[in-house]
Amino acid sequence: MSLLQDGFWKDYLLAVAATILVGALVASSAAHGLDAALDRAADGILGEAGQYDLIVHIRQDYREAAARELPLVLSGHYEGVRVERAITVAGNANFLIDVPAEHYRADVLESLPSLLGQIPGFNGYTWLLEPSLTVTGLRPGVRDRLAGEAAAVPGVRLAVRHGSSVTVVLEEVQDQSRVADALNRLLSGRQLVELGFPPGEGPVDGTEVAASVKDAVGARFAADVTPDGGEDGAPAGLDGLRRFLESFGSRVRIAPVPGSEPPLVGQRLVLQGGSPERPVPGKPPAADHVIVEITHRDGDVAVGRIEQGDRSEIPDTAAATAADGSSDGRREAMPAYRLDQGFVGPLAGTAAVEEPGWNPGDPESGALLWHRVGELARAAAEAAGQVDRWLVLVGPADGTGAVAGETGEATRELAQRLVKSLRSGDGAGAVRETLLTVIMAALAQNAKPDGDGAGSGAPGIPEALSPDRLAALRDSLNRLAEAAGQLQGDEWQDALRSMPEIGALLPELRDDELTRILQALEEWTGAAGGHGPRIELWIDASVPAEEIRRAAEEATGRAVTVRPSASGVVSPSPRSLVTGVLDDVRRSVAALLAFLVAALSLILDHAIVLAAMRYLSVPDTAIRPAGAAIGALLLGAVYGLSGARLPFAGHWAVLAAGALLGLLTAALAERLGPVNAEEIVAGQSLGLSDGQIMREIVVPAGRPGMMVLVNRRRRRFR
Amino acid sequence: MAKKTPLLKVDGIHKRYGDRVALAGVSLTVAPGETVAVMGPSGCGKSTLLRCIVRLTDWDKGEIYFDGRPVGPMDHGAIRALRRQIGFVFQHFQLIERLSVLDNVLLGLVLGGMDRRAAEKRALAALRRVRLEHEHSLRPAELSGGQRQRVAIARALAMEPRLMLWDEPTAALDPVLVGEVLDIMEELANDRKTGMLVVTHEVRFARHAADRVIILDRGRVLEEGPPEQVFGNPRSYVGRQYRRLLVG
């Protein structure tokens, strides 16, 4: 093609290359400029990368108080911790926390959130540890074990546990991909398997089961990661507390009507209690009747707890009868009626009430419980601080200053946060707040409109949670903490004997109040509903669930249900997510600019060339393909070099779009880049080559663009 | 006397534009230094014939020979060389508007490989011949129609062609400006250095300056001969029309 003679084609290709380079540079620079601007905005929210480690979210109306308290609280524990104010977003004032190098350890970082609960208006926190990766969706046992394994991965500085996640802080940002690969390999190579056992057959030793299953299936790795097996798992703490509290509640034993089955677990029964009226079948129970929830079976006897009323409302005769679990024959035991859909039903049996008390001989309520007391006590010390703050919200200790609306709002907020914290499995934090949660659970129950909580003189504040009661609870907790804190070696035996005294320190909760607390705890720990023991194994992903089930059944001799699930998911840090979004924005902007550059170049430079081809020695059939090719080349190259990326648009789609642009340009070439055909013919008549005609006649008359600029260099007639 | 090889020989050229027949077997010759006038009504194929000679348009059938060499098989390089030997003066001048008068004339010379200084000397000589040497720095837009056509003539002359093709060079001119162009054309014809094939409606020019006149209609040669013969005793209706113009 004579168009390619006289070096014109070289200049044409040079112009195309220059367009691509300049276009990519412009698109990339503009996009990076925007990226930098957005990045600065992000820094305003998150701080500069690596500058801060934590964002604390504070309710906007507590901003000033939090600004005073945060530095005091944090530097009181860790000297040198720096606090900076950040912008307020969506009702949350944000504070950026910088932990100095000497405190930059996993244990310190893990303890920070627990201190934040003391800050007025605390509304959550977000880690900014960088460079980092976060593994989310972890069960507590897996989380703790993974934290240890992740910390040993080369390139990992430390691993911080929080909630159901582990944030893996890297030595260098360049390690991100390598460490992510290592963690992904670790997680995808293992599966979490929950093994469920039938109820009523005693506990299961998870460690033994894990070892047996590992041997039986030939797994390279198998570990017991059952939360209960851990020393500081939240469910373990809650469950310990549940059993601890349960030992202070009354038990009601129901002997079924001869010839009939005992009531089922979960059924409710109605007792006369202290009411002058006996329950009447077909009518709803009275407010002063006692309602019992069956919790378990003891042989033929159903055992329950008081859900409405208190043991003190049951006549002494019944209580005396219950002391040894049977009637003394002198008085008739109290009849118990079924409660069906809110109405008193037929007679179910006779009820006898056991006095609550501490039984040192009972291993379930003895040594095991005391084992938990130490940690609960330590947690109680901090919880006492929470109570203090809560008391401020409720009102002065004389109980006269409470404001129901404010209290309700604060309570709801606090309750939501506590529940969230507990459910997230934030180990230490959850245990710390466990005791306070008990208070909240009771409040939540008592604050129901139809609740029967006694008033304290301030409307909406139940007596059990009045400032006086809470102050007493705070004192109790402090003393409990002190006692547990001083416990050493075998002194626990003595402590065990003192449990009744410790129990006496607890506020005088009614049986129904205690039951509501227990029900709340069971809801959170999953202990309700008659579940049997459950253990969680973390085991090679390659082992089929069925094999695990068989091995577990052989190891325990019990029927086992198996529920496998993924170990967790590796995701970038919050900043990385923000950076990722900004990067997407930058790439999208670059893509749009790439389209703009390609379109402009086609219109300014190539339309006139394509239009002139019609008059030169180029076959007409080649013009549109040439346009498509140059369009694809321009857009594809600028797009690629500028680092552009559009969602759902692969490279082929971009090339196709470029080809389409080029095709359109070729089709509309004479409108987009009109040429003077008579001048072209004049040049041809003078014996000029196509290249000379393009260089001397066509291009100089074109629109200013890269082609004109490049062509000027070798043009003979100016 | 041995018959000379014609400078140009058109041999049975056919050309169609779709259904329309532009040339239907046209044959003619032009000897070196000879002036041949081609006349005929609009649309009879005169301009197509000229464009075919320099391969601005490809024909369907027949052959064209320049200096004995067939033009049809020529490659791009040979065609460009051919065009440098054949000057072309268009009806609408077809000057490069952004270039000066001198540059317009220089364009073919310099890009054809001539040294710029020598080319300028020749270009100025060509402009002097058409009496425009003082306007060499002006742009075409600053000239009258007649001047612009004279620039176009100078551009063709500067190439020192062996044959000049004239495509109705006065058709686009104001009647008062026609004379200045015809005077130059007659001078060139009288020089007898360059063969000239002139498509024109100027009967007087044809009668005085042409060696032969060819009457063309509907793509065919109706009659051909010396001006005295064609205009004195026309055999075709078209020839009679031109004779009437001449007498009138």
PDB file of N, CA and C in Angstrom, chain A residues 364-435:
ATOM      1  N   GLU A 364     -20.579 -31.299  89.523  1.00  0.00           N
ATOM      2  CA  GLU A 364     -21.097 -30.369  88.508  1.00  0.00           C
ATOM      3  C   GLU A 364     -21.213 -28.966  89.055  1.00  0.00           C
ATOM      4  N   SER A 365     -21.668 -28.879  90.325  1.00  0.00           N
ATOM      5  CA  SER A 365     -21.876 -27.552  90.894  1.00  0.00           C
ATOM      6  C   SER A 365     -20.737 -27.170  91.830  1.00  0.00           C
ATOM      7  N   GLY A 366     -19.775 -28.032  91.969  1.00  0.00           N
ATOM      8  CA  GLY A 366     -18.708 -27.799  92.909  1.00  0.00           C
ATOM      9  C   GLY A 366     -17.423 -27.340  92.254  1.00  0.00           C
ATOM     10  N   ALA A 367     -16.502 -28.303  92.121  1.00  0.00           N
ATOM     11  CA  ALA A 367     -15.165 -27.947  91.646  1.00  0.00           C
ATOM     12  C   ALA A 367     -15.203 -27.274  90.276  1.00  0.00           C
ATOM     13  N   LEU A 368     -16.009 -27.853  89.403  1.00  0.00           N
ATOM     14  CA  LEU A 368     -16.051 -27.298  88.054  1.00  0.00           C
ATOM     15  C   LEU A 368     -16.517 -25.854  88.056  1.00  0.00           C
ATOM     16  N   LEU A 369     -17.540 -25.612  88.877  1.00  0.00           N
ATOM     17  CA  LEU A 369     -18.058 -24.251  88.941  1.00  0.00           C
ATOM     18  C   LEU A 369     -17.025 -23.308  89.528  1.00  0.00           C
ATOM     19  N   TRP A 370     -16.393 -23.785  90.598  1.00  0.00           N
ATOM     20  CA  TRP A 370     -15.423 -22.903  91.232  1.00  0.00           C
ATOM     21  C   TRP A 370     -14.263 -22.574  90.287  1.00  0.00           C
ATOM     22  N   HIS A 371     -13.974 -23.558  89.457  1.00  0.00           N
ATOM     23  CA  HIS A 371     -12.931 -23.348  88.468  1.00  0.00           C
ATOM     24  C   HIS A 371     -13.249 -22.107  87.618  1.00  0.00           C
ATOM     25  N   ARG A 372     -14.517 -21.915  87.360  1.00  0.00           N
ATOM     26  CA  ARG A 372     -14.927 -20.764  86.559  1.00  0.00           C
ATOM     27  C   ARG A 372     -14.972 -19.479  87.376  1.00  0.00           C
ATOM     28  N   VAL A 373     -15.120 -19.657  88.669  1.00  0.00           N
ATOM     29  CA  VAL A 373     -15.357 -18.478  89.489  1.00  0.00           C
ATOM     30  C   VAL A 373     -14.196 -17.503  89.420  1.00  0.00           C
ATOM     31  N   GLY A 374     -12.979 -18.079  89.383  1.00  0.00           N
ATOM     32  CA  GLY A 374     -11.813 -17.209  89.333  1.00  0.00           C
ATOM     33  C   GLY A 374     -11.894 -16.228  88.193  1.00  0.00           C
ATOM     34  N   GLU A 375     -12.146 -16.772  87.013  1.00  0.00           N
ATOM     35  CA  GLU A 375     -12.178 -15.873  85.850  1.00  0.00           C
ATOM     36  C   GLU A 375     -13.392 -14.957  85.895  1.00  0.00           C
ATOM     37  N   LEU A 376     -14.504 -15.483  86.389  1.00  0.00           N
ATOM     38  CA  LEU A 376     -15.689 -14.638  86.493  1.00  0.00           C
ATOM     39  C   LEU A 376     -15.450 -13.508  87.485  1.00  0.00           C
ATOM     40  N   ALA A 377     -14.734 -13.824  88.511  1.00  0.00           N
ATOM     41  CA  ALA A 377     -14.469 -12.811  89.522  1.00  0.00           C
ATOM     42  C   ALA A 377     -13.581 -11.714  88.957  1.00  0.00           C
ATOM     43  N   ARG A 378     -12.576 -12.166  88.211  1.00  0.00           N
ATOM     44  CA  ARG A 378     -11.707 -11.160  87.600  1.00  0.00           C
ATOM     45  C   ARG A 378     -12.519 -10.286  86.646  1.00  0.00           C
ATOM     46  N   ALA A 379     -13.384 -10.963  85.934  1.00  0.00           N
ATOM     47  CA  ALA A 379     -14.231 -10.200  85.021  1.00  0.00           C
ATOM     48  C   ALA A 379     -15.150  -9.281  85.801  1.00  0.00           C
ATOM     49  N   ALA A 380     -15.550  -9.735  86.965  1.00  0.00           N
ATOM     50  CA  ALA A 380     -16.490  -8.954  87.763  1.00  0.00           C
ATOM     51  C   ALA A 380     -15.909  -7.622  88.180  1.00  0.00           C
ATOM     52  N   ALA A 381     -14.597  -7.641  88.429  1.00  0.00           N
ATOM     53  CA  ALA A 381     -13.964  -6.402  88.858  1.00  0.00           C
ATOM     54  C   ALA A 381     -14.149  -5.315  87.790  1.00  0.00           C
ATOM     55  N   GLU A 382     -13.969  -5.720  86.555  1.00  0.00           N
ATOM     56  CA  GLU A 382     -14.161  -4.749  85.477  1.00  0.00           C
ATOM     57  C   GLU A 382     -15.633  -4.460  85.264  1.00  0.00           C
ATOM     58  N   ALA A 383     -16.429  -5.487  85.436  1.00  0.00           N
ATOM     59  CA  ALA A 383     -17.863  -5.281  85.259  1.00  0.00           C
ATOM     60  C   ALA A 383     -18.391  -4.276  86.269  1.00  0.00           C
ATOM     61  N   ALA A 384     -17.755  -4.260  87.442  1.00  0.00           N
ATOM     62  CA  ALA A 384     -18.196  -3.305  88.457  1.00  0.00           C
ATOM     63  C   ALA A 384     -18.074  -1.880  87.931  1.00  0.00           C
ATOM     64  N   GLY A 385     -17.018  -1.677  87.167  1.00  0.00           N
ATOM     65  CA  GLY A 385     -16.848  -0.353  86.542  1.00  0.00           C
ATOM     66  C   GLY A 385     -17.979  -0.062  85.587  1.00  0.00           C
ATOM     67  N   GLN A 386     -18.376  -1.069  84.837  1.00  0.00           N
ATOM     68  CA  GLN A 386     -19.501  -0.887  83.917  1.00  0.00           C
ATOM     69  C   GLN A 386     -20.761  -0.537  84.698  1.00  0.00           C
ATOM     70  N   VAL A 387     -20.931  -1.218  85.807  1.00  0.00           N
ATOM     71  CA  VAL A 387     -22.120  -0.973  86.621  1.00  0.00           C
ATOM     72  C   VAL A 387     -22.131   0.466  87.109  1.00  0.00           C
ATOM     73  N   ASP A 388     -20.948   0.912  87.504  1.00  0.00           N
ATOM     74  CA  ASP A 388     -20.842   2.303  87.947  1.00  0.00           C
ATOM     75  C   ASP A 388     -21.397   3.249  86.900  1.00  0.00           C
ATOM     76  N   ARG A 389     -20.916   3.018  85.672  1.00  0.00           N
ATOM     77  CA  ARG A 389     -21.326   3.900  84.588  1.00  0.00           C
ATOM     78  C   ARG A 389     -22.826   3.794  84.328  1.00  0.00           C
ATOM     79  N   TRP A 390     -23.279   2.552  84.439  1.00  0.00           N
ATOM     80  CA  TRP A 390     -24.686   2.321  84.209  1.00  0.00           C
ATOM     81  C   TRP A 390     -25.536   3.012  85.272  1.00  0.00           C
ATOM     82  N   LEU A 391     -24.992   3.001  86.465  1.00  0.00           N
ATOM     83  CA  LEU A 391     -25.704   3.681  87.545  1.00  0.00           C
ATOM     84  C   LEU A 391     -25.847   5.160  87.263  1.00  0.00           C
ATOM     85  N   VAL A 392     -24.811   5.714  86.636  1.00  0.00           N
ATOM     86  CA  VAL A 392     -24.883   7.128  86.289  1.00  0.00           C
ATOM     87  C   VAL A 392     -26.054   7.381  85.350  1.00  0.00           C
ATOM     88  N   LEU A 393     -26.226   6.450  84.440  1.00  0.00           N
ATOM     89  CA  LEU A 393     -27.324   6.602  83.486  1.00  0.00           C
ATOM     90  C   LEU A 393     -28.674   6.430  84.159  1.00  0.00           C
ATOM     91  N   VAL A 394     -28.720   5.458  85.082  1.00  0.00           N
ATOM     92  CA  VAL A 394     -30.001   5.172  85.737  1.00  0.00           C
ATOM     93  C   VAL A 394     -30.394   6.297  86.692  1.00  0.00           C
ATOM     94  N   GLY A 395     -29.420   6.798  87.412  1.00  0.00           N
ATOM     95  CA  GLY A 395     -29.732   7.879  88.325  1.00  0.00           C
ATOM     96  C   GLY A 395     -28.896   7.773  89.589  1.00  0.00           C
ATOM     97  N   PRO A 396     -29.018   8.725  90.496  1.00  0.00           N
ATOM     98  CA  PRO A 396     -28.226   8.694  91.727  1.00  0.00           C
ATOM     99  C   PRO A 396     -28.594   7.502  92.608  1.00  0.00           C
ATOM    100  N   ALA A 397     -27.675   7.180  93.467  1.00  0.00           N
ATOM    101  CA  ALA A 397     -27.840   5.962  94.260  1.00  0.00           C
ATOM    102  C   ALA A 397     -29.036   5.992  95.170  1.00  0.00           C
ATOM    103  N   ASP A 398     -29.590   7.165  95.422  1.00  0.00           N
ATOM    104  CA  ASP A 398     -30.769   7.196  96.291  1.00  0.00           C
ATOM    105  C   ASP A 398     -32.028   6.777  95.551  1.00  0.00           C
ATOM    106  N   GLY A 399     -31.866   6.521  94.262  1.00  0.00           N
ATOM    107  CA  GLY A 399     -32.994   5.967  93.520  1.00  0.00           C
ATOM    108  C   GLY A 399     -34.065   6.964  93.211  1.00  0.00           C
ATOM    109  N   THR A 400     -33.795   8.249  93.388  1.00  0.00           N
ATOM    110  CA  THR A 400     -34.856   9.231  93.147  1.00  0.00           C
ATOM    111  C   THR A 400     -34.685   9.969  91.827  1.00  0.00           C
ATOM    112  N   GLY A 401     -33.533   9.837  91.242  1.00  0.00           N
ATOM    113  CA  GLY A 401     -33.272  10.685  90.074  1.00  0.00           C
ATOM    114  C   GLY A 401     -33.364   9.978  88.746  1.00  0.00           C
ATOM    115  N   ALA A 402     -33.832   8.760  88.720  1.00  0.00           N
ATOM    116  CA  ALA A 402     -33.857   8.038  87.451  1.00  0.00           C
ATOM    117  C   ALA A 402     -34.866   8.652  86.491  1.00  0.00           C
ATOM    118  N   VAL A 403     -34.476   8.702  85.254  1.00  0.00           N
ATOM    119  CA  VAL A 403     -35.378   9.196  84.220  1.00  0.00           C
ATOM    120  C   VAL A 403     -35.682   8.032  83.292  1.00  0.00           C
ATOM    121  N   ALA A 404     -36.932   7.644  83.281  1.00  0.00           N
ATOM    122  CA  ALA A 404     -37.277   6.399  82.599  1.00  0.00           C
ATOM    123  C   ALA A 404     -36.889   6.401  81.126  1.00  0.00           C
ATOM    124  N   GLY A 405     -37.187   7.456  80.387  1.00  0.00           N
ATOM    125  CA  GLY A 405     -36.923   7.482  78.942  1.00  0.00           C
ATOM    126  C   GLY A 405     -35.450   7.348  78.641  1.00  0.00           C
ATOM    127  N   GLU A 406     -34.673   8.164  79.338  1.00  0.00           N
ATOM    128  CA  GLU A 406     -33.230   8.142  79.102  1.00  0.00           C
ATOM    129  C   GLU A 406     -32.646   6.779  79.456  1.00  0.00           C
ATOM    130  N   THR A 407     -33.131   6.256  80.558  1.00  0.00           N
ATOM    131  CA  THR A 407     -32.647   4.952  81.008  1.00  0.00           C
ATOM    132  C   THR A 407     -32.981   3.886  79.983  1.00  0.00           C
ATOM    133  N   GLY A 408     -34.216   3.936  79.503  1.00  0.00           N
ATOM    134  CA  GLY A 408     -34.636   2.928  78.527  1.00  0.00           C
ATOM    135  C   GLY A 408     -33.772   2.961  77.294  1.00  0.00           C
ATOM    136  N   GLU A 409     -33.501   4.179  76.820  1.00  0.00           N
ATOM    137  CA  GLU A 409     -32.705   4.302  75.599  1.00  0.00           C
ATOM    138  C   GLU A 409     -31.283   3.798  75.822  1.00  0.00           C
ATOM    139  N   ALA A 410     -30.729   4.248  76.934  1.00  0.00           N
ATOM    140  CA  ALA A 410     -29.361   3.835  77.248  1.00  0.00           C
ATOM    141  C   ALA A 410     -29.286   2.333  77.438  1.00  0.00           C
ATOM    142  N   THR A 411     -30.313   1.802  78.059  1.00  0.00           N
ATOM    143  CA  THR A 411     -30.329   0.363  78.317  1.00  0.00           C
ATOM    144  C   THR A 411     -30.370  -0.419  77.020  1.00  0.00           C
ATOM    145  N   ARG A 412     -31.233   0.023  76.143  1.00  0.00           N
ATOM    146  CA  ARG A 412     -31.354  -0.684  74.873  1.00  0.00           C
ATOM    147  C   ARG A 412     -30.019  -0.672  74.126  1.00  0.00           C
ATOM    148  N   GLU A 413     -29.447   0.508  74.125  1.00  0.00           N
ATOM    149  CA  GLU A 413     -28.173   0.652  73.406  1.00  0.00           C
ATOM    150  C   GLU A 413     -27.111  -0.271  73.998  1.00  0.00           C
ATOM    151  N   LEU A 414     -27.052  -0.225  75.332  1.00  0.00           N
ATOM    152  CA  LEU A 414     -26.042  -1.025  76.023  1.00  0.00           C
ATOM    153  C   LEU A 414     -26.307  -2.510  75.810  1.00  0.00           C
ATOM    154  N   ALA A 415     -27.581  -2.857  75.893  1.00  0.00           N
ATOM    155  CA  ALA A 415     -27.945  -4.255  75.723  1.00  0.00           C
ATOM    156  C   ALA A 415     -27.562  -4.749  74.337  1.00  0.00           C
ATOM    157  N   GLN A 416     -27.844  -3.923  73.335  1.00  0.00           N
ATOM    158  CA  GLN A 416     -27.517  -4.318  71.961  1.00  0.00           C
ATOM    159  C   GLN A 416     -26.020  -4.549  71.816  1.00  0.00           C
ATOM    160  N   ARG A 417     -25.277  -3.663  72.409  1.00  0.00           N
ATOM    161  CA  ARG A 417     -23.825  -3.765  72.274  1.00  0.00           C
ATOM    162  C   ARG A 417     -23.299  -5.019  72.986  1.00  0.00           C
ATOM    163  N   LEU A 418     -23.882  -5.274  74.154  1.00  0.00           N
ATOM    164  CA  LEU A 418     -23.427  -6.437  74.907  1.00  0.00           C
ATOM    165  C   LEU A 418     -23.779  -7.730  74.187  1.00  0.00           C
ATOM    166  N   VAL A 419     -24.990  -7.760  73.683  1.00  0.00           N
ATOM    167  CA  VAL A 419     -25.410  -8.969  72.982  1.00  0.00           C
ATOM    168  C   VAL A 419     -24.516  -9.188  71.765  1.00  0.00           C
ATOM    169  N   LYS A 420     -24.230  -8.095  71.072  1.00  0.00           N
ATOM    170  CA  LYS A 420     -23.373  -8.181  69.889  1.00  0.00           C
ATOM    171  C   LYS A 420     -21.987  -8.694  70.283  1.00  0.00           C
ATOM    172  N   SER A 421     -21.504  -8.153  71.362  1.00  0.00           N
ATOM    173  CA  SER A 421     -20.176  -8.551  71.829  1.00  0.00           C
ATOM    174  C   SER A 421     -20.149 -10.019  72.192  1.00  0.00           C
ATOM    175  N   LEU A 422     -21.189 -10.459  72.882  1.00  0.00           N
ATOM    176  CA  LEU A 422     -21.233 -11.852  73.303  1.00  0.00           C
ATOM    177  C   LEU A 422     -21.352 -12.782  72.114  1.00  0.00           C
ATOM    178  N   ARG A 423     -22.227 -12.400  71.201  1.00  0.00           N
ATOM    179  CA  ARG A 423     -22.448 -13.279  70.050  1.00  0.00           C
ATOM    180  C   ARG A 423     -21.223 -13.334  69.150  1.00  0.00           C
ATOM    181  N   SER A 424     -20.476 -12.270  69.137  1.00  0.00           N
ATOM    182  CA  SER A 424     -19.286 -12.265  68.284  1.00  0.00           C
ATOM    183  C   SER A 424     -18.200 -13.148  68.872  1.00  0.00           C
ATOM    184  N   GLY A 425     -18.398 -13.584  70.107  1.00  0.00           N
ATOM    185  CA  GLY A 425     -17.419 -14.478  70.716  1.00  0.00           C
ATOM    186  C   GLY A 425     -16.127 -13.779  71.054  1.00  0.00           C
ATOM    187  N   ASP A 426     -16.184 -12.491  71.337  1.00  0.00           N
ATOM    188  CA  ASP A 426     -14.973 -11.742  71.685  1.00  0.00           C
ATOM    189  C   ASP A 426     -14.522 -12.202  73.061  1.00  0.00           C
ATOM    190  N   GLY A 427     -13.772 -13.255  73.115  1.00  0.00           N
ATOM    191  CA  GLY A 427     -13.376 -13.998  74.302  1.00  0.00           C
ATOM    192  C   GLY A 427     -13.292 -13.189  75.576  1.00  0.00           C
ATOM    193  N   ALA A 428     -12.157 -12.526  75.768  1.00  0.00           N
ATOM    194  CA  ALA A 428     -11.941 -11.830  77.022  1.00  0.00           C
ATOM    195  C   ALA A 428     -12.990 -10.761  77.252  1.00  0.00           C
ATOM    196  N   GLY A 429     -13.315 -10.049  76.205  1.00  0.00           N
ATOM    197  CA  GLY A 429     -14.293  -8.964  76.321  1.00  0.00           C
ATOM    198  C   GLY A 429     -15.645  -9.489  76.753  1.00  0.00           C
ATOM    199  N   ALA A 430     -16.004 -10.620  76.173  1.00  0.00           N
ATOM    200  CA  ALA A 430     -17.314 -11.167  76.488  1.00  0.00           C
ATOM    201  C   ALA A 430     -17.377 -11.646  77.933  1.00  0.00           C
ATOM    202  N   VAL A 431     -16.305 -12.297  78.365  1.00  0.00           N
ATOM    203  CA  VAL A 431     -16.293 -12.779  79.746  1.00  0.00           C
ATOM    204  C   VAL A 431     -16.364 -11.590  80.694  1.00  0.00           C
ATOM    205  N   ARG A 432     -15.627 -10.583  80.355  1.00  0.00           N
ATOM    206  CA  ARG A 432     -15.600  -9.398  81.207  1.00  0.00           C
ATOM    207  C   ARG A 432     -17.002  -8.837  81.378  1.00  0.00           C
ATOM    208  N   GLU A 433     -17.762  -8.926  80.324  1.00  0.00           N
ATOM    209  CA  GLU A 433     -19.073  -8.302  80.375  1.00  0.00           C
ATOM    210  C   GLU A 433     -20.170  -9.278  80.773  1.00  0.00           C
ATOM    211  N   THR A 434     -19.769 -10.477  81.041  1.00  0.00           N
ATOM    212  CA  THR A 434     -20.774 -11.498  81.316  1.00  0.00           C
ATOM    213  C   THR A 434     -21.701 -11.108  82.471  1.00  0.00           C
ATOM    214  N   LEU A 435     -21.092 -10.700  83.522  1.00  0.00           N
ATOM    215  CA  LEU A 435     -21.916 -10.403  84.693  1.00  0.00           C
ATOM    216  C   LEU A 435     -22.849  -9.228  84.423  1.00  0.00           C
TER     217      LEU A 435
END
